[in-house]
Amino acid sequence: MTTSEKSSTSSPADIIKGWKTDRLIKFLRSDKNFKDLGLNDGFFTKLEDEKIT
């Protein structure tokens, strides 16, 4: 399976699972679809402290 085939059949959750914490935080902070969730700095600090993998 090529990279393009994998990305077209992978769900967003599957793609995000491979991200490191800092990339996930950048994505959540910048993506307009997550703005309504009300994720504040405390949430992101907790993610950084825990190094979620």
mmCIF file of N, CA and C in Angstrom:
data_model
loop_
_atom_site.group_PDB
_atom_site.id
_atom_site.type_symbol
_atom_site.label_atom_id
_atom_site.label_comp_id
_atom_site.label_asym_id
_atom_site.label_seq_id
_atom_site.Cartn_x
_atom_site.Cartn_y
_atom_site.Cartn_z
ATOM 1 N N MET A 1 0.848 -1.174 0.000
ATOM 2 C CA MET A 1 0.000 0.000 0.000
ATOM 3 C C MET A 1 0.894 1.237 0.000
ATOM 4 N N THR A 2 0.590 2.150 -0.875
ATOM 5 C CA THR A 2 1.379 3.375 -0.961
ATOM 6 C C THR A 2 0.915 4.371 0.090
ATOM 7 N N THR A 3 1.714 5.408 0.270
ATOM 8 C CA THR A 3 1.369 6.449 1.236
ATOM 9 C C THR A 3 0.051 7.111 0.878
ATOM 10 N N SER A 4 -0.165 7.391 -0.400
ATOM 11 C CA SER A 4 -1.409 8.048 -0.801
ATOM 12 C C SER A 4 -2.610 7.137 -0.586
ATOM 13 N N GLU A 5 -2.442 5.836 -0.803
ATOM 14 C CA GLU A 5 -3.529 4.905 -0.549
ATOM 15 C C GLU A 5 -3.832 4.828 0.944
ATOM 16 N N LYS A 6 -2.794 4.791 1.742
ATOM 17 C CA LYS A 6 -2.975 4.710 3.183
ATOM 18 C C LYS A 6 -3.695 5.940 3.707
ATOM 19 N N SER A 7 -3.287 7.121 3.263
ATOM 20 C CA SER A 7 -3.911 8.340 3.764
ATOM 21 C C SER A 7 -5.356 8.470 3.307
ATOM 22 N N SER A 8 -5.690 7.930 2.156
ATOM 23 C CA SER A 8 -7.058 8.050 1.672
ATOM 24 C C SER A 8 -7.989 7.061 2.370
ATOM 25 N N THR A 9 -7.446 5.993 2.956
ATOM 26 C CA THR A 9 -8.282 5.014 3.634
ATOM 27 C C THR A 9 -8.200 5.120 5.149
ATOM 28 N N SER A 10 -7.292 5.920 5.661
ATOM 29 C CA SER A 10 -7.146 6.093 7.104
ATOM 30 C C SER A 10 -8.140 7.124 7.612
ATOM 31 N N SER A 11 -8.679 6.842 8.779
ATOM 32 C CA SER A 11 -9.576 7.824 9.393
ATOM 33 C C SER A 11 -8.735 8.922 10.030
ATOM 34 N N PRO A 12 -9.338 10.075 10.277
ATOM 35 C CA PRO A 12 -8.589 11.140 10.966
ATOM 36 C C PRO A 12 -8.020 10.662 12.305
ATOM 37 N N ALA A 13 -8.761 9.835 13.021
ATOM 38 C CA ALA A 13 -8.273 9.324 14.309
ATOM 39 C C ALA A 13 -7.025 8.475 14.117
ATOM 40 N N ASP A 14 -6.988 7.663 13.066
ATOM 41 C CA ASP A 14 -5.810 6.837 12.792
ATOM 42 C C ASP A 14 -4.592 7.696 12.488
ATOM 43 N N ILE A 15 -4.797 8.771 11.770
ATOM 44 C CA ILE A 15 -3.694 9.666 11.411
ATOM 45 C C ILE A 15 -3.166 10.370 12.653
ATOM 46 N N ILE A 16 -4.058 10.881 13.480
ATOM 47 C CA ILE A 16 -3.672 11.623 14.680
ATOM 48 C C ILE A 16 -2.961 10.732 15.693
ATOM 49 N N LYS A 17 -3.303 9.462 15.743
ATOM 50 C CA LYS A 17 -2.674 8.539 16.692
ATOM 51 C C LYS A 17 -1.159 8.519 16.557
ATOM 52 N N GLY A 18 -0.642 8.748 15.369
ATOM 53 C CA GLY A 18 0.790 8.709 15.141
ATOM 54 C C GLY A 18 1.515 10.001 15.469
ATOM 55 N N TRP A 19 0.792 11.030 15.831
ATOM 56 C CA TRP A 19 1.402 12.337 16.095
ATOM 57 C C TRP A 19 2.000 12.399 17.485
ATOM 58 N N LYS A 20 3.054 13.175 17.607
ATOM 59 C CA LYS A 20 3.633 13.465 18.919
ATOM 60 C C LYS A 20 2.795 14.563 19.569
ATOM 61 N N THR A 21 2.955 14.707 20.872
ATOM 62 C CA THR A 21 2.140 15.644 21.648
ATOM 63 C C THR A 21 2.181 17.063 21.098
ATOM 64 N N ASP A 22 3.373 17.561 20.773
ATOM 65 C CA ASP A 22 3.475 18.952 20.307
ATOM 66 C C ASP A 22 2.733 19.180 19.003
ATOM 67 N N ARG A 23 2.757 18.203 18.112
ATOM 68 C CA ARG A 23 2.030 18.340 16.846
ATOM 69 C C ARG A 23 0.520 18.314 17.084
ATOM 70 N N LEU A 24 0.078 17.440 17.978
ATOM 71 C CA LEU A 24 -1.343 17.370 18.304
ATOM 72 C C LEU A 24 -1.836 18.691 18.889
ATOM 73 N N ILE A 25 -1.052 19.271 19.790
ATOM 74 C CA ILE A 25 -1.428 20.549 20.400
ATOM 75 C C ILE A 25 -1.516 21.643 19.346
ATOM 76 N N LYS A 26 -0.547 21.714 18.455
ATOM 77 C CA LYS A 26 -0.581 22.723 17.386
ATOM 78 C C LYS A 26 -1.828 22.555 16.530
ATOM 79 N N PHE A 27 -2.154 21.315 16.205
ATOM 80 C CA PHE A 27 -3.335 21.042 15.397
ATOM 81 C C PHE A 27 -4.613 21.479 16.116
ATOM 82 N N LEU A 28 -4.760 21.075 17.374
ATOM 83 C CA LEU A 28 -5.970 21.417 18.123
ATOM 84 C C LEU A 28 -6.124 22.920 18.311
ATOM 85 N N ARG A 29 -5.007 23.613 18.514
ATOM 86 C CA ARG A 29 -5.057 25.073 18.699
ATOM 87 C C ARG A 29 -5.430 25.795 17.402
ATOM 88 N N SER A 30 -5.039 25.259 16.268
ATOM 89 C CA SER A 30 -5.211 25.989 15.011
ATOM 90 C C SER A 30 -6.431 25.570 14.192
ATOM 91 N N ASP A 31 -6.947 24.384 14.401
ATOM 92 C CA ASP A 31 -8.050 23.896 13.574
ATOM 93 C C ASP A 31 -9.369 24.548 13.985
ATOM 94 N N LYS A 32 -10.027 25.184 13.032
ATOM 95 C CA LYS A 32 -11.267 25.915 13.320
ATOM 96 C C LYS A 32 -12.388 24.998 13.812
ATOM 97 N N ASN A 33 -12.349 23.732 13.467
ATOM 98 C CA ASN A 33 -13.390 22.804 13.901
ATOM 99 C C ASN A 33 -13.342 22.514 15.398
ATOM 100 N N PHE A 34 -12.217 22.792 16.041
ATOM 101 C CA PHE A 34 -12.080 22.521 17.465
ATOM 102 C C PHE A 34 -12.255 23.763 18.329
ATOM 103 N N LYS A 35 -12.432 24.918 17.718
ATOM 104 C CA LYS A 35 -12.583 26.171 18.461
ATOM 105 C C LYS A 35 -13.778 26.122 19.414
ATOM 106 N N ASP A 36 -14.867 25.498 18.991
ATOM 107 C CA ASP A 36 -16.091 25.449 19.792
ATOM 108 C C ASP A 36 -15.999 24.511 20.992
ATOM 109 N N LEU A 37 -14.957 23.719 21.078
ATOM 110 C CA LEU A 37 -14.805 22.805 22.210
ATOM 111 C C LEU A 37 -14.392 23.525 23.486
ATOM 112 N N GLY A 38 -13.889 24.733 23.350
ATOM 113 C CA GLY A 38 -13.494 25.507 24.521
ATOM 114 C C GLY A 38 -12.244 24.980 25.207
ATOM 115 N N LEU A 39 -11.333 24.435 24.429
ATOM 116 C CA LEU A 39 -10.080 23.941 24.999
ATOM 117 C C LEU A 39 -9.228 25.136 25.401
ATOM 118 N N ASN A 40 -8.915 25.227 26.688
ATOM 119 C CA ASN A 40 -8.168 26.381 27.178
ATOM 120 C C ASN A 40 -6.698 26.025 27.414
ATOM 121 N N ASP A 41 -5.937 27.001 27.867
ATOM 122 C CA ASP A 41 -4.508 26.781 28.097
ATOM 123 C C ASP A 41 -4.256 25.681 29.121
ATOM 124 N N GLY A 42 -5.136 25.546 30.110
ATOM 125 C CA GLY A 42 -4.987 24.487 31.110
ATOM 126 C C GLY A 42 -5.041 23.106 30.485
ATOM 127 N N PHE A 43 -5.917 22.939 29.516
ATOM 128 C CA PHE A 43 -6.020 21.663 28.807
ATOM 129 C C PHE A 43 -4.718 21.349 28.082
ATOM 130 N N PHE A 44 -4.185 22.343 27.377
ATOM 131 C CA PHE A 44 -2.963 22.125 26.610
ATOM 132 C C PHE A 44 -1.750 21.938 27.520
ATOM 133 N N THR A 45 -1.737 22.622 28.654
ATOM 134 C CA THR A 45 -0.659 22.433 29.625
ATOM 135 C C THR A 45 -0.671 21.002 30.142
ATOM 136 N N LYS A 46 -1.854 20.482 30.417
ATOM 137 C CA LYS A 46 -1.984 19.095 30.884
ATOM 138 C C LYS A 46 -1.465 18.130 29.822
ATOM 139 N N LEU A 47 -1.805 18.359 28.575
ATOM 140 C CA LEU A 47 -1.291 17.504 27.500
ATOM 141 C C LEU A 47 0.230 17.553 27.444
ATOM 142 N N GLU A 48 0.787 18.749 27.537
ATOM 143 C CA GLU A 48 2.245 18.897 27.496
ATOM 144 C C GLU A 48 2.901 18.187 28.673
ATOM 145 N N ASP A 49 2.324 18.321 29.856
ATOM 146 C CA ASP A 49 2.888 17.700 31.057
ATOM 147 C C ASP A 49 2.823 16.179 31.002
ATOM 148 N N GLU A 50 1.748 15.658 30.448
ATOM 149 C CA GLU A 50 1.547 14.213 30.399
ATOM 150 C C GLU A 50 2.288 13.546 29.251
ATOM 151 N N LYS A 51 2.655 14.310 28.235
ATOM 152 C CA LYS A 51 3.283 13.748 27.034
ATOM 153 C C LYS A 51 2.452 12.566 26.524
ATOM 154 N N ILE A 52 1.213 12.866 26.219
ATOM 155 C CA ILE A 52 0.269 11.870 25.735
ATOM 156 C C ILE A 52 0.825 11.195 24.484
ATOM 157 N N THR A 53 0.782 9.868 24.467
ATOM 158 C CA THR A 53 1.250 9.116 23.289
ATOM 159 C C THR A 53 0.205 8.126 22.852
#
